[in-house]
Short mmCIF file of C-alpha atoms in Angstrom, two decimals:
data_model
loop_
_atom_site.label_atom_id
_atom_site.label_comp_id
_atom_site.label_asym_id
_atom_site.label_seq_id
_atom_site.Cartn_x
_atom_site.Cartn_y
_atom_site.Cartn_z
CA MET Q 669 -104.07 -10.16 99.11
CA ALA Q 670 -105.08 -13.41 100.83
CA LYS Q 671 -108.47 -13.41 102.50
CA GLU Q 672 -108.61 -13.28 106.28
CA LEU Q 673 -108.74 -16.75 107.75
CA PRO Q 674 -111.67 -17.90 109.87
CA GLU Q 675 -110.67 -18.47 113.48
CA LEU Q 676 -111.00 -21.49 115.70
CA LEU Q 677 -110.51 -21.47 119.46
CA ALA Q 678 -109.05 -24.23 121.60
CA GLU Q 679 -107.11 -24.73 124.83
CA VAL Q 680 -104.09 -26.83 125.68
CA ARG Q 681 -105.06 -30.19 127.16
CA ALA Q 682 -103.13 -31.23 130.24
CA GLY Q 683 -102.12 -34.86 129.99
CA THR Q 684 -102.38 -37.29 127.10
CA GLY Q 685 -103.88 -40.71 126.54
CA LYS Q 686 -107.36 -42.15 126.94
CA GLY Q 687 -107.75 -41.06 130.56
CA ALA Q 688 -107.19 -37.38 129.75
CA ALA Q 689 -109.46 -37.65 126.70
CA ARG Q 690 -112.26 -39.21 128.77
CA ALA Q 691 -111.87 -36.49 131.41
CA ALA Q 692 -112.17 -33.83 128.70
CA ARG Q 693 -115.39 -35.39 127.34
CA ARG Q 694 -116.88 -35.44 130.85
CA GLU Q 695 -116.29 -31.67 130.93
CA ASN Q 696 -118.22 -31.26 127.65
CA LYS Q 697 -115.04 -30.83 125.63
CA VAL Q 698 -113.76 -32.58 122.53
CA PRO Q 699 -110.11 -33.70 122.71
CA GLY Q 700 -107.88 -33.18 119.70
CA VAL Q 701 -104.34 -32.89 118.47
CA ILE Q 702 -102.31 -30.50 116.30
CA TYR Q 703 -99.45 -32.13 114.39
CA GLY Q 704 -97.19 -31.63 111.38
CA ALA Q 705 -94.68 -29.07 110.05
CA GLY Q 706 -91.84 -30.94 111.77
CA GLN Q 707 -93.02 -29.91 115.25
CA GLU Q 708 -94.11 -31.91 118.27
CA PRO Q 709 -97.82 -32.75 118.47
CA VAL Q 710 -99.90 -30.59 120.81
CA SER Q 711 -102.91 -32.00 122.67
CA ILE Q 712 -105.90 -29.66 122.77
CA ASN Q 713 -109.51 -29.45 123.91
CA MET Q 714 -112.35 -27.69 122.11
CA ASN Q 715 -115.72 -26.76 123.58
CA PHE Q 716 -118.21 -29.39 122.38
CA HIS Q 717 -121.03 -26.99 121.41
CA TYR Q 718 -118.60 -24.55 119.78
CA LEU Q 719 -117.11 -27.32 117.62
CA LEU Q 720 -120.52 -28.77 116.75
CA LYS Q 721 -121.72 -25.34 115.59
CA ARG Q 722 -118.65 -24.94 113.36
CA LEU Q 723 -119.11 -28.43 111.91
CA LYS Q 724 -122.74 -27.69 111.02
CA GLN Q 725 -121.63 -24.59 109.06
CA GLY Q 726 -120.13 -26.97 106.51
CA ARG Q 727 -116.83 -27.28 104.62
CA PHE Q 728 -114.94 -27.92 107.85
CA LEU Q 729 -112.54 -30.32 106.16
CA SER Q 730 -111.82 -27.97 103.25
CA THR Q 731 -111.13 -24.74 105.15
CA LEU Q 732 -107.80 -23.28 106.27
CA PHE Q 733 -108.26 -21.99 109.83
CA ASN Q 734 -106.27 -19.73 112.12
CA LEU Q 735 -106.35 -21.84 115.28
CA LYS Q 736 -105.81 -19.88 118.49
CA VAL Q 737 -104.79 -22.11 121.37
CA GLU Q 738 -105.22 -20.56 124.83
CA GLY Q 739 -101.98 -20.99 126.70
CA GLY Q 740 -100.22 -22.11 123.52
CA GLU Q 741 -99.67 -21.36 119.87
CA GLU Q 742 -101.59 -19.58 117.14
CA VAL Q 743 -101.23 -21.58 113.96
CA HIS Q 744 -102.71 -22.14 110.50
CA VAL Q 745 -104.31 -25.58 110.27
CA VAL Q 746 -106.59 -27.78 108.22
CA CYS Q 747 -108.76 -30.43 109.82
CA ARG Q 748 -107.62 -33.91 108.79
CA GLY Q 749 -110.28 -35.90 110.60
CA VAL Q 750 -113.26 -35.79 112.95
CA GLN Q 751 -114.00 -38.99 114.86
CA ARG Q 752 -117.64 -39.43 115.78
CA ASP Q 753 -119.64 -41.54 118.19
CA VAL Q 754 -121.07 -44.42 116.12
CA VAL Q 755 -124.46 -44.21 117.86
CA LYS Q 756 -125.00 -40.47 118.43
CA ASP Q 757 -122.88 -39.24 115.45
CA MET Q 758 -121.38 -36.55 117.68
CA PRO Q 759 -117.70 -35.50 117.52
CA THR Q 760 -115.42 -37.34 119.95
CA HIS Q 761 -111.95 -36.34 118.64
CA VAL Q 762 -110.53 -33.92 116.08
CA ASP Q 763 -107.17 -33.85 114.28
CA PHE Q 764 -105.55 -30.71 112.87
CA MET Q 765 -102.47 -30.46 110.67
CA ARG Q 766 -100.21 -27.39 110.75
CA ILE Q 767 -99.91 -25.70 107.36
CA ASN Q 768 -97.45 -23.17 105.98
CA ASP Q 769 -98.97 -20.70 103.50
CA ASP Q 770 -96.68 -21.97 100.74
CA SER Q 771 -97.58 -25.64 101.34
CA ARG Q 772 -99.56 -27.50 98.69
CA ILE Q 773 -102.42 -29.59 100.08
CA ASN Q 774 -105.29 -31.70 98.75
CA LEU Q 775 -108.76 -30.45 99.67
CA PHE Q 776 -112.30 -31.03 98.47
CA ILE Q 777 -113.61 -27.77 96.98
CA HIS Q 778 -117.32 -27.02 96.53
CA VAL Q 779 -118.70 -26.75 92.97
CA ASP Q 780 -120.96 -23.73 92.32
CA PHE Q 781 -123.28 -23.88 89.27
CA ILE Q 782 -124.33 -20.54 87.71
CA ASN Q 783 -126.55 -19.35 84.83
CA ALA Q 784 -129.00 -22.26 84.93
CA ASP Q 785 -131.59 -19.78 83.63
CA LYS Q 786 -129.46 -19.35 80.49
CA ALA Q 787 -129.18 -23.06 79.71
CA PRO Q 788 -131.51 -24.08 76.81
CA GLY Q 789 -131.51 -27.69 78.03
CA ILE Q 790 -132.84 -26.73 81.45
CA LYS Q 791 -135.42 -24.36 79.91
CA ARG Q 792 -136.70 -27.34 77.88
CA GLY Q 793 -137.23 -29.30 81.09
CA GLY Q 794 -133.85 -30.98 81.34
CA THR Q 795 -132.42 -31.74 84.75
CA LEU Q 796 -128.98 -30.78 86.00
CA THR Q 797 -127.50 -34.00 87.36
CA THR Q 798 -124.58 -33.29 89.67
CA VAL Q 799 -122.03 -36.11 89.64
CA ARG Q 800 -119.56 -34.32 91.93
CA ALA Q 801 -120.76 -31.60 94.30
CA GLU Q 802 -117.14 -31.26 95.45
CA VAL Q 803 -113.91 -31.77 93.54
CA GLU Q 804 -110.60 -32.72 95.15
CA LEU Q 805 -107.94 -30.21 94.13
CA GLU Q 806 -104.30 -29.69 95.00
CA VAL Q 807 -104.14 -26.06 96.12
CA LEU Q 808 -101.74 -23.60 97.70
CA ALA Q 809 -102.52 -23.34 101.42
CA GLY Q 810 -102.28 -19.56 101.33
CA ASN Q 811 -104.78 -19.34 98.46
CA ILE Q 812 -107.53 -21.91 99.05
CA PRO Q 813 -110.52 -21.20 96.78
CA ASP Q 814 -113.95 -21.03 98.40
CA HIS Q 815 -115.45 -22.80 95.37
CA ILE Q 816 -115.03 -23.51 91.67
CA THR Q 817 -117.60 -22.21 89.19
CA VAL Q 818 -119.37 -24.14 86.43
CA ASP Q 819 -121.13 -21.87 83.91
CA LEU Q 820 -124.26 -23.54 82.49
CA GLU Q 821 -124.96 -20.84 79.90
CA GLY Q 822 -125.69 -22.39 76.49
CA LYS Q 823 -125.76 -25.97 77.80
CA ASN Q 824 -128.28 -28.31 76.14
CA ILE Q 825 -129.87 -31.63 76.99
CA GLY Q 826 -127.23 -34.32 76.75
CA ASP Q 827 -124.31 -31.97 77.41
CA VAL Q 828 -121.70 -33.28 79.82
CA ILE Q 829 -119.44 -31.00 81.87
CA HIS Q 830 -115.93 -32.34 82.54
CA ILE Q 831 -113.23 -30.96 84.84
CA ASP Q 832 -111.28 -29.76 81.76
CA ASP Q 833 -114.27 -27.51 80.89
CA VAL Q 834 -113.86 -25.58 84.16
CA VAL Q 835 -111.51 -22.66 84.67
CA LEU Q 836 -109.71 -23.51 87.91
CA PRO Q 837 -108.33 -20.88 90.31
CA ALA Q 838 -104.67 -19.95 89.92
CA GLY Q 839 -102.36 -22.57 91.38
CA ALA Q 840 -105.07 -25.24 91.69
CA LYS Q 841 -105.07 -28.55 89.84
CA PRO Q 842 -107.14 -31.75 90.10
CA THR Q 843 -105.68 -34.60 92.11
CA VAL Q 844 -107.10 -37.10 89.58
CA ASP Q 845 -105.20 -37.26 86.29
CA ARG Q 846 -108.17 -37.77 83.97
CA ASN Q 847 -110.96 -35.65 82.52
CA PHE Q 848 -113.70 -36.75 84.93
CA VAL Q 849 -117.37 -35.73 84.78
CA ILE Q 850 -118.72 -33.07 87.16
CA ALA Q 851 -122.31 -32.85 85.91
CA ASN Q 852 -124.62 -33.33 82.93
CA ILE Q 853 -127.99 -32.13 81.72
CA ALA Q 854 -130.32 -35.12 81.51
CA ALA Q 855 -133.46 -35.28 79.38
CA PRO Q 856 -136.78 -35.06 81.24
CA SER Q 857 -138.57 -38.40 81.64
CA GLY Q 858 -141.44 -37.24 79.41
CA LEU Q 859 -139.03 -36.53 76.57
CA LEU Q 860 -137.39 -39.93 77.00
CA ALA Q 861 -140.79 -41.63 76.90
CA SER Q 862 -141.79 -39.82 73.69
CA ASP Q 863 -138.44 -40.73 72.10
CA ASP Q 864 -139.00 -44.39 72.98
CA ALA Q 865 -142.51 -44.24 71.47
CA ALA Q 866 -141.14 -42.69 68.29
CA GLU Q 867 -138.63 -45.52 67.93
#
């Protein structure tokens, strides 16, 4: 059974163009648009503080939402872009794409590392160096994973973890067609210094 989707709230924006968008911002709202799935685009407004709070929760661009539009539709969407003010770094516009549950989409999925306490290399003072904290995967919209898991148990200094070493969720596959590095366990600087001295 698919997990219940997090909700977003918006309202239909009357009028389009820069004038309507500026009017929305004066009312402490962020203008946006819903597009895709062969339907006409719908202009929306979102409460500025509400949107900012959701953005700060993280993973906004990799979450499938149930977007409820007051006076309009209720639709499954993913965010495809948040425009920000170049000075204040605050959201000024947001784009959502309609998604069917059987659509395949590319999203960045968070990497979760477990069992660091069972990694001999880390116990010896090695450092987990994360090359990719998120991995772009092609996933089924109705079954978007919250994260992928990298098990560090048994990993030693010098070990490198590639995408092929990770068990991916059902239906998910990397968008990059090569065995790229996710992380490695680097030697501590003291150990490197002693190795150099020995040489």
